[in-house]
CSV table of C-alpha atoms in Angstrom, one decimal:
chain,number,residue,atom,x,y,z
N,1,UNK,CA,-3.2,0.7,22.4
N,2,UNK,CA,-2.3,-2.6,20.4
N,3,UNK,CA,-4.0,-5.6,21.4
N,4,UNK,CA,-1.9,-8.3,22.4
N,5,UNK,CA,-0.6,-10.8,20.1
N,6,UNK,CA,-3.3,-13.7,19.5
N,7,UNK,CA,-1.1,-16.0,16.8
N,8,UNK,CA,1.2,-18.5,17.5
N,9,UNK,CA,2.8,-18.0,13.8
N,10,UNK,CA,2.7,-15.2,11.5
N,11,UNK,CA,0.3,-15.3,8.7
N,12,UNK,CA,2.4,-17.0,5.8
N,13,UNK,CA,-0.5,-17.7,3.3
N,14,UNK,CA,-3.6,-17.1,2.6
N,15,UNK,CA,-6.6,-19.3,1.3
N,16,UNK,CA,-9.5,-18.4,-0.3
N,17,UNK,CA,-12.7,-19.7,-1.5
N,18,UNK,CA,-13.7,-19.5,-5.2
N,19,UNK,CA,-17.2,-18.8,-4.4
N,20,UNK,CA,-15.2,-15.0,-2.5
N,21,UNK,CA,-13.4,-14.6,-5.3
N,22,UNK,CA,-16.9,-14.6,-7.4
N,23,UNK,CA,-18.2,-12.0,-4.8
N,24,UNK,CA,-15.8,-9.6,-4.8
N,25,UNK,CA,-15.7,-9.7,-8.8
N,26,UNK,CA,-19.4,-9.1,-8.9
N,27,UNK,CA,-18.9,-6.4,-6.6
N,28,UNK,CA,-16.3,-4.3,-8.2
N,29,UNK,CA,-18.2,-4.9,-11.5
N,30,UNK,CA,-21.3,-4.3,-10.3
N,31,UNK,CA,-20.8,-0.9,-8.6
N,32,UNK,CA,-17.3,-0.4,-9.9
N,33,UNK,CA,-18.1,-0.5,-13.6
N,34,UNK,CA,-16.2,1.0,-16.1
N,35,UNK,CA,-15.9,4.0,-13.9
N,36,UNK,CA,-13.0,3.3,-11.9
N,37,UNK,CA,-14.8,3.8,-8.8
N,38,UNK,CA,-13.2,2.6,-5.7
N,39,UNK,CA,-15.1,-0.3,-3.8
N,40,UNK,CA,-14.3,-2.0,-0.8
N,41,UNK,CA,-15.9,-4.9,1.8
N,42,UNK,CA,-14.8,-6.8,4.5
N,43,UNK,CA,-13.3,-10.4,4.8
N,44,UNK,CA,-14.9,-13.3,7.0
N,45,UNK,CA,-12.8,-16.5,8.1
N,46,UNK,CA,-10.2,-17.8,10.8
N,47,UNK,CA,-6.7,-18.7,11.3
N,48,UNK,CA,-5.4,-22.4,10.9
N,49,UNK,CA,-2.0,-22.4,11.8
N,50,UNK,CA,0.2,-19.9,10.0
N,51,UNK,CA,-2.9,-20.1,7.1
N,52,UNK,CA,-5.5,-17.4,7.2
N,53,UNK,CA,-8.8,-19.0,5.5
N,54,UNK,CA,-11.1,-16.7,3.7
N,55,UNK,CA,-14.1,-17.9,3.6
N,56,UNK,CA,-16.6,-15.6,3.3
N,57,UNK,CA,-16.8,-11.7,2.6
N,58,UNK,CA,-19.4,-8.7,2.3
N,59,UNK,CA,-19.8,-5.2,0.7
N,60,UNK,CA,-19.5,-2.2,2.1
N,61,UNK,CA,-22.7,-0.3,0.3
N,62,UNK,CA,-22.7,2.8,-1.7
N,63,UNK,CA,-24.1,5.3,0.9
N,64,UNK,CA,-21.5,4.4,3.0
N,65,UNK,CA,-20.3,8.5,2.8
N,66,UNK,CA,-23.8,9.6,3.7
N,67,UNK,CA,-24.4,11.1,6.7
N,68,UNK,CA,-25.8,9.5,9.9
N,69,UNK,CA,-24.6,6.1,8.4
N,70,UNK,CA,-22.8,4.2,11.2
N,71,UNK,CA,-20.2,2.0,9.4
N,72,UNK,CA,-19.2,0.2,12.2
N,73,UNK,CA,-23.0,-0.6,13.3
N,74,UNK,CA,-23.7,-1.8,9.9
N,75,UNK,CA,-20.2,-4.5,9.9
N,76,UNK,CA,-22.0,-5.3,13.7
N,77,UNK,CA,-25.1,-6.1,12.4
N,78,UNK,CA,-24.0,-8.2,9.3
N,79,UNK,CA,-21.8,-10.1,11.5
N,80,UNK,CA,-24.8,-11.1,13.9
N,81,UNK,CA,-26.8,-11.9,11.4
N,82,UNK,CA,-24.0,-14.0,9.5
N,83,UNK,CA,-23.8,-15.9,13.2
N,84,UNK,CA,-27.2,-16.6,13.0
N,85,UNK,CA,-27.5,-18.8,10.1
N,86,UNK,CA,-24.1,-20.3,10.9
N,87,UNK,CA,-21.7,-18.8,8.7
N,88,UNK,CA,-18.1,-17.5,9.0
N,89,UNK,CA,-18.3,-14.4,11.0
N,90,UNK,CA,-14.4,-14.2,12.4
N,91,UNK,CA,-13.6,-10.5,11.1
N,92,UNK,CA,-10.1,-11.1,9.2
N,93,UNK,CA,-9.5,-8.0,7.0
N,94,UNK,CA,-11.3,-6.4,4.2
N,95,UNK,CA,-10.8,-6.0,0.5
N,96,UNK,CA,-10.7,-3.0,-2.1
N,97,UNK,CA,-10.7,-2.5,-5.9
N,98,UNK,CA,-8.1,-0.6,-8.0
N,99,UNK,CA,-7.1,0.4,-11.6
N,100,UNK,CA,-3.7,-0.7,-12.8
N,101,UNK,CA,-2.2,-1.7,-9.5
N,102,UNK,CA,-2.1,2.0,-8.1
N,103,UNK,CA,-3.3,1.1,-4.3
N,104,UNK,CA,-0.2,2.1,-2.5
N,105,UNK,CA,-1.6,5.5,-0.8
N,106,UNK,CA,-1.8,7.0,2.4
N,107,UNK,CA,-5.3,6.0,3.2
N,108,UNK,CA,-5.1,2.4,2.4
N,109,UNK,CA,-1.7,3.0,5.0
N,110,UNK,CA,-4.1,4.0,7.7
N,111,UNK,CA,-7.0,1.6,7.3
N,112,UNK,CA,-5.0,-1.6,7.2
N,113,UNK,CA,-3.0,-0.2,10.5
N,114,UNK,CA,-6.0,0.3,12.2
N,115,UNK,CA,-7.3,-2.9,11.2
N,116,UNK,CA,-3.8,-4.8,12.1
N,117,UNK,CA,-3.9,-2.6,15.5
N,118,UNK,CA,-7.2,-4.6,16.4
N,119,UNK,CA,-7.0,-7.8,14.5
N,120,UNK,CA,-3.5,-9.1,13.9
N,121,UNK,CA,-3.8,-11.5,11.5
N,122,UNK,CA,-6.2,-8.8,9.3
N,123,UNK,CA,-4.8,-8.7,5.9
N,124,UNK,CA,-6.0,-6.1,3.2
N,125,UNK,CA,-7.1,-7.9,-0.4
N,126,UNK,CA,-6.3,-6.0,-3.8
N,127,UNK,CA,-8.6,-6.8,-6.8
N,128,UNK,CA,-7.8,-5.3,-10.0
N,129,UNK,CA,-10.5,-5.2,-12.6
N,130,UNK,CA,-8.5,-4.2,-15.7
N,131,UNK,CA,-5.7,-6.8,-15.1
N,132,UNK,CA,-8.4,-9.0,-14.6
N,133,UNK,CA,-10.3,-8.3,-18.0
N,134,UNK,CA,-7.0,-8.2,-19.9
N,135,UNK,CA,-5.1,-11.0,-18.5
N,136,UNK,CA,-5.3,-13.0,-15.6
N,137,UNK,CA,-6.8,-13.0,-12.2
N,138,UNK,CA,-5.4,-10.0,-10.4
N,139,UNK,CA,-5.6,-10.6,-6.5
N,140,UNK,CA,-3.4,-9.9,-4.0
N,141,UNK,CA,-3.4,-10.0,-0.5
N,142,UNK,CA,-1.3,-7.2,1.4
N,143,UNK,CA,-0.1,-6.7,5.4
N,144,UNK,CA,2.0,-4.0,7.2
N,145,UNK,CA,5.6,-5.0,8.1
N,146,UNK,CA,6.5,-5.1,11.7
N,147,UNK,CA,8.6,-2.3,11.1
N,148,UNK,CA,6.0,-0.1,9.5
N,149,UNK,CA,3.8,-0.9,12.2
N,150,UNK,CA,6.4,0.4,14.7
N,151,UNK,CA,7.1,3.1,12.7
N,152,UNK,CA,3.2,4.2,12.7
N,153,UNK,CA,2.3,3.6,16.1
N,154,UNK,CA,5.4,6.6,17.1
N,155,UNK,CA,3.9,8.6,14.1
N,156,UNK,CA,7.0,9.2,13.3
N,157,UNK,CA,8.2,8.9,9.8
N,158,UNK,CA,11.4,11.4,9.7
N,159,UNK,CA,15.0,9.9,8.5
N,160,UNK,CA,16.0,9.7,11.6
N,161,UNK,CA,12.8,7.2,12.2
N,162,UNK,CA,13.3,5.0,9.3
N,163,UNK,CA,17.1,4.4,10.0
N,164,UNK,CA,15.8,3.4,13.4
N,165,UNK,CA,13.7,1.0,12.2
N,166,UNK,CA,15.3,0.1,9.0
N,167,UNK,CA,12.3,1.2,6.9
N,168,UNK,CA,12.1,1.5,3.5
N,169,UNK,CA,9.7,1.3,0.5
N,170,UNK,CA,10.7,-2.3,0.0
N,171,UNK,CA,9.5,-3.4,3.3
N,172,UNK,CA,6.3,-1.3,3.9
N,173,UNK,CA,4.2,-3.6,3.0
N,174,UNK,CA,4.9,-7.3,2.5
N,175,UNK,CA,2.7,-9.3,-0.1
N,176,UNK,CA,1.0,-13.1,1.0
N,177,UNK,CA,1.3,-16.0,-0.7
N,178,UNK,CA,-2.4,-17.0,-1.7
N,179,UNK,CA,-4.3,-19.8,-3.2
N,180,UNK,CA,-7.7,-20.2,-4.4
N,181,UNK,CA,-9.5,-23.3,-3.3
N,182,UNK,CA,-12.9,-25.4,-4.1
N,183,UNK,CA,-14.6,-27.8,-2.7
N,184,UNK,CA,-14.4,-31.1,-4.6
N,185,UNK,CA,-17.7,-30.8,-5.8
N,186,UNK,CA,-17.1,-27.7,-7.4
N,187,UNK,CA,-14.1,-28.9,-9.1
N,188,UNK,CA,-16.5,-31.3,-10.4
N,189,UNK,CA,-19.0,-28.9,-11.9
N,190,UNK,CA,-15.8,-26.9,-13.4
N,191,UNK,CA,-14.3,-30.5,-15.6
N,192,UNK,CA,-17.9,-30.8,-16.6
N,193,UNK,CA,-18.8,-27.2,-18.3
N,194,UNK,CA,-15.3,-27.0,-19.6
N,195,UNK,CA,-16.6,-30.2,-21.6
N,196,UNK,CA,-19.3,-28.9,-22.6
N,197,UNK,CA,-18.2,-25.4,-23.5
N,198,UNK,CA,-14.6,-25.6,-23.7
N,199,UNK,CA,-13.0,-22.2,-23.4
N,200,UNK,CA,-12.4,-20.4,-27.3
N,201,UNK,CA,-10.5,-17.9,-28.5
N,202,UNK,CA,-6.5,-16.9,-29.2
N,203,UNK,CA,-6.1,-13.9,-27.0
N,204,UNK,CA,-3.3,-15.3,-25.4
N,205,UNK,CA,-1.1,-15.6,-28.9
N,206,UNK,CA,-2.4,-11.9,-30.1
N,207,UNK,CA,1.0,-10.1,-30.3
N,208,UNK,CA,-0.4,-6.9,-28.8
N,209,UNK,CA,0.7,-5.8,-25.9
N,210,UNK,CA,-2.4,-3.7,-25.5
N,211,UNK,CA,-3.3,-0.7,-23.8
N,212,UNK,CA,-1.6,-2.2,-20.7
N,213,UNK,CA,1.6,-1.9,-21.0
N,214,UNK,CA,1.5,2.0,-22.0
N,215,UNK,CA,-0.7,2.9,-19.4
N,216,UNK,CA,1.7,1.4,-16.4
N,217,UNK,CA,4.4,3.3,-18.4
N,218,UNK,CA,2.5,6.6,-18.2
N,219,UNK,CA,1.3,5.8,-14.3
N,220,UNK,CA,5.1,5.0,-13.9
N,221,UNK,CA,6.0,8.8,-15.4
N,222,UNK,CA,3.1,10.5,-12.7
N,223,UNK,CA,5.1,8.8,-10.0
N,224,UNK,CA,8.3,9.8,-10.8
N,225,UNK,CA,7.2,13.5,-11.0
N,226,UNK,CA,5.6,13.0,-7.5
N,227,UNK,CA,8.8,11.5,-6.1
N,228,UNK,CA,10.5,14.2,-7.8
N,229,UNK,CA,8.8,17.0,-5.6
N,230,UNK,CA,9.0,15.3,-2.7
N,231,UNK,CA,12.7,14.7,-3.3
N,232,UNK,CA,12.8,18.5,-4.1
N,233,UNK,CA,11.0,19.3,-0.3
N,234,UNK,CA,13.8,17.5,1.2
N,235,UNK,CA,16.6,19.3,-0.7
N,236,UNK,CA,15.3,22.5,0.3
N,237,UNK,CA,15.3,21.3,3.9
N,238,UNK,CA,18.9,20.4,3.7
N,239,UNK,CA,19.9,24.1,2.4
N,240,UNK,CA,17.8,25.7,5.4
N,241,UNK,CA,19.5,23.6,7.7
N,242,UNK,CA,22.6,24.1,6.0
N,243,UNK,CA,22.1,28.0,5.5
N,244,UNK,CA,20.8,27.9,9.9
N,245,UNK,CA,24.4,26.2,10.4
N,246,UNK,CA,26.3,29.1,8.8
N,247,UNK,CA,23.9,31.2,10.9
N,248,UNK,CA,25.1,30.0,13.9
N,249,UNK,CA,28.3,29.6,13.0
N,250,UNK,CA,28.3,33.7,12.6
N,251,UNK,CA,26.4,34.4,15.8
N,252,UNK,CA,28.5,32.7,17.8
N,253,UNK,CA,32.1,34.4,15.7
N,254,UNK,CA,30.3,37.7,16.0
N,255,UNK,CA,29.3,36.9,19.9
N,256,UNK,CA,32.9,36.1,20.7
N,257,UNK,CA,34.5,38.9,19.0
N,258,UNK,CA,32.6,41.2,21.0
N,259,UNK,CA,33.2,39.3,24.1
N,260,UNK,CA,36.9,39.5,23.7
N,261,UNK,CA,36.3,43.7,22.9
N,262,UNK,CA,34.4,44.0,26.5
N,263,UNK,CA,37.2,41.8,28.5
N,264,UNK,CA,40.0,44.1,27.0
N,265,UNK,CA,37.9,47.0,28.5
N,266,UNK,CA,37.1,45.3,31.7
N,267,UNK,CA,33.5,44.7,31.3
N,268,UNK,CA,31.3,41.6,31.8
N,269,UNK,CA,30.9,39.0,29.5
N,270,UNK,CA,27.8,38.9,27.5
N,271,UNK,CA,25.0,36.6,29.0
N,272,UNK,CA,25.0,33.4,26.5
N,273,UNK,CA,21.7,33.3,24.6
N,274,UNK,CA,19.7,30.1,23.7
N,275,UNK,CA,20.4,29.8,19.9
N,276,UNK,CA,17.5,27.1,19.5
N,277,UNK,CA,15.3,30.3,20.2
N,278,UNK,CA,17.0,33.0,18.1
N,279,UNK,CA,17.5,30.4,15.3
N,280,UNK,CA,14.5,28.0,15.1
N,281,UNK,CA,15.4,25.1,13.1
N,282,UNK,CA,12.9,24.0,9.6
N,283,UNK,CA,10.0,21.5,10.4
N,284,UNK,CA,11.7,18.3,9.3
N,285,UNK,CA,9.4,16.9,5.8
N,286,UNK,CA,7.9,13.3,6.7
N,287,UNK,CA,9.2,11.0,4.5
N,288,UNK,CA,5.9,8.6,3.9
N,289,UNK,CA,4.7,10.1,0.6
N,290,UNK,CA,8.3,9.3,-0.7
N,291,UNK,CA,8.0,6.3,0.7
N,292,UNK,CA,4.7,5.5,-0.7
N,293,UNK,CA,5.6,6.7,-4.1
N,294,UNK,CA,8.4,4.9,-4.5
N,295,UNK,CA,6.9,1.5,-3.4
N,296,UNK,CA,4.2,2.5,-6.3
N,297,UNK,CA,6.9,3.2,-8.6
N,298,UNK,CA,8.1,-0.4,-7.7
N,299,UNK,CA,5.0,-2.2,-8.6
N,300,UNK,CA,4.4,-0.2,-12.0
N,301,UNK,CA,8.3,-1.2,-12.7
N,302,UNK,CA,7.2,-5.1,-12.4
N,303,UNK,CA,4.6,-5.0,-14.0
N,304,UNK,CA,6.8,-3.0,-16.8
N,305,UNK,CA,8.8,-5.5,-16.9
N,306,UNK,CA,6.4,-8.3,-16.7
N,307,UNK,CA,4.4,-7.3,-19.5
N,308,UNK,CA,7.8,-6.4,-21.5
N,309,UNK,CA,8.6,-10.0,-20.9
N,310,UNK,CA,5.3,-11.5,-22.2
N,311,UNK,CA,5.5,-9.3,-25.2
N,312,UNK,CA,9.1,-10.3,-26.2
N,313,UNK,CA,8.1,-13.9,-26.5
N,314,UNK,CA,5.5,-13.6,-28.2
N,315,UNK,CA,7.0,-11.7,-31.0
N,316,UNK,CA,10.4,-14.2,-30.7
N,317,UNK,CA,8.0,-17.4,-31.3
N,318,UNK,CA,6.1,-15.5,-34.4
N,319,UNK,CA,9.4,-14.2,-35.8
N,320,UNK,CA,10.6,-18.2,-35.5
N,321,UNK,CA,7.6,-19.3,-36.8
N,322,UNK,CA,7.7,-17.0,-39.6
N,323,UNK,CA,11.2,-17.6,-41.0
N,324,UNK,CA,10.5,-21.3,-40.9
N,325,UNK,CA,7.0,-22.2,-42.4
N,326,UNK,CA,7.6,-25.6,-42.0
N,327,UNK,CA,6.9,-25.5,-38.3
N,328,UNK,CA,3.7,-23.7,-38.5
């Protein structure tokens, strides 16, 4: 059952510190690596207003699989001891890593429901390591839409369900505003190494698009052969049902034919029959993994486009530049 509602407004942004941000990088490249591997941690802070402040975090450790490791114990006890030495301990969501932006899954679904069932302002932070490297901070905070959560709590995601609730990959999930923030004397520190080591290289100019752009595009092509079979489930629900119909239809013309044969010869009508029992209709195919894929397909197609974008401008400003020396 949902705890009751414990915010005056809805979350509307979020804020977090620099020295998080650090700590969840480290994380991710620490026992992420270059192998992809999935990490994840929780998120420490509070609520001011409709703001939800990050101010803290911690990891979840690698033997978290292993068995006779209590996960919820072990979040416990580092809250306790975060208490203790005065620190943010307000649980407000947790955080995971991914490669190229392909987080929207059934998993992530669950964990974020189940956090958003017990902590309503919880929110679920997305840090990607390869946008990161290649071009700029990648971190994105995530919650479920009041209609998703509806939708989850009836477990029921059938197309009768999402008309109901008016779901649909666009508003599954509903991204937050956020913004990083240090403290003054950070900012500080920052203007002073940036005049002492000013920050070098062109990477920004290099025409390149990179490895980036192709791999969204070939993530993009996975996701449309996934939504394609799903799509391909549901099409062959529609001809049972359809091919059930026509069924009926003949039961019931054969039924009555007969009927008419025994009143012409004076006998008793056949007893009616229940056809949900002679003619039991196809389980009906959820509709979340199309869902799911299609809100993926939706991010890869941004960041298509965004990329696309970039790319185009460089290579317009270096075509100007090179028909007219002059301004170079």
């Amino acid at each position: 059952m949902a705890a009751p509602s414990t915010l005056d407004t809805p979350v509307a942004r979020v804020q977090i510190d620099g020295l998080v941000v650090l700590k969840i990088i480290k994380h991710c490249e620490e026992e992420g690596g270059g192998h992809g591997e999935l990490v994840q941690g929780v998120l420490l802070g509070l609520v001011q207003g409709d703001t939800l402040e990050i101010t803290n975090c911690f990891p979840f450790p690698k033997n978290a699989d292993e068995d006779g490791f209590d996960d919820e114990q072990y979040q416990m006890e580092m809250m306790r001891n975060l208490r203790h030495v005065n620190i943010d301990h307000l649980h407000v969501g947790w955080y995971q890593s991914t490669q190229y932006g392909a987080f929207l899954n059934k998993p992530l679904m669950d964990s974020q429901f189940n956090y958003q069932n017990s902590i309503e302002e919880s929110v679920v932070l997305i840090y990607d390591p390869v946008k990161t490297a290649k071009s700029t901070l990648s971190l994105k905070p995530y919650r479920l839409t009041p209609a998703a959560i509806e939708a989850y709590k009836e477990d029921d995601f059938s197309p009768d369900s999402l008309k109901k609730h008016g779901l649909g990959y666009e508003n599954l999930f509903e991204e937050i505003p956020i913004v990083v923030k240090n403290s003054h004397l950070i900012n500080a520190l920052v203007c002073e190494v940036e005049e002492v080591s000013p920050p070098s290289g062109d990477s920004f100019l290099s025409l390149s698009s990179g490895n980036l752009l192709e791999k969204n595009v070939e993530l993009l092509m996975e996701q449309v052969d996934e939504l394609n079979q799903d799509i391909n489930k549901y099409v062959n629900y529609q001809r049972q049902i359809n091919k059930l119909a026509g069924a009926k239809q003949q039961y019931l013309y054969k039924r009555e034919q007969e009927n008419k044969a025994r009143a012409e010869k004076g006998e008793d009508r056949l007893p009616d029959e229940d056809l949900n029992k002679l003619f039991k209709a196809p389980t009906v195919p959820p509709r979340l993994d199309g869902l799911l894929s299609s809100g993926q397909m939706d991010i890869y197609c941004k960041e298509v486009n965004k990329l696309a974008s970039q790319t185009f401008g460089k290579l317009f400003l270096a075509d100007a530049l090179q028909s007219n020396p002059s301004l170079s």
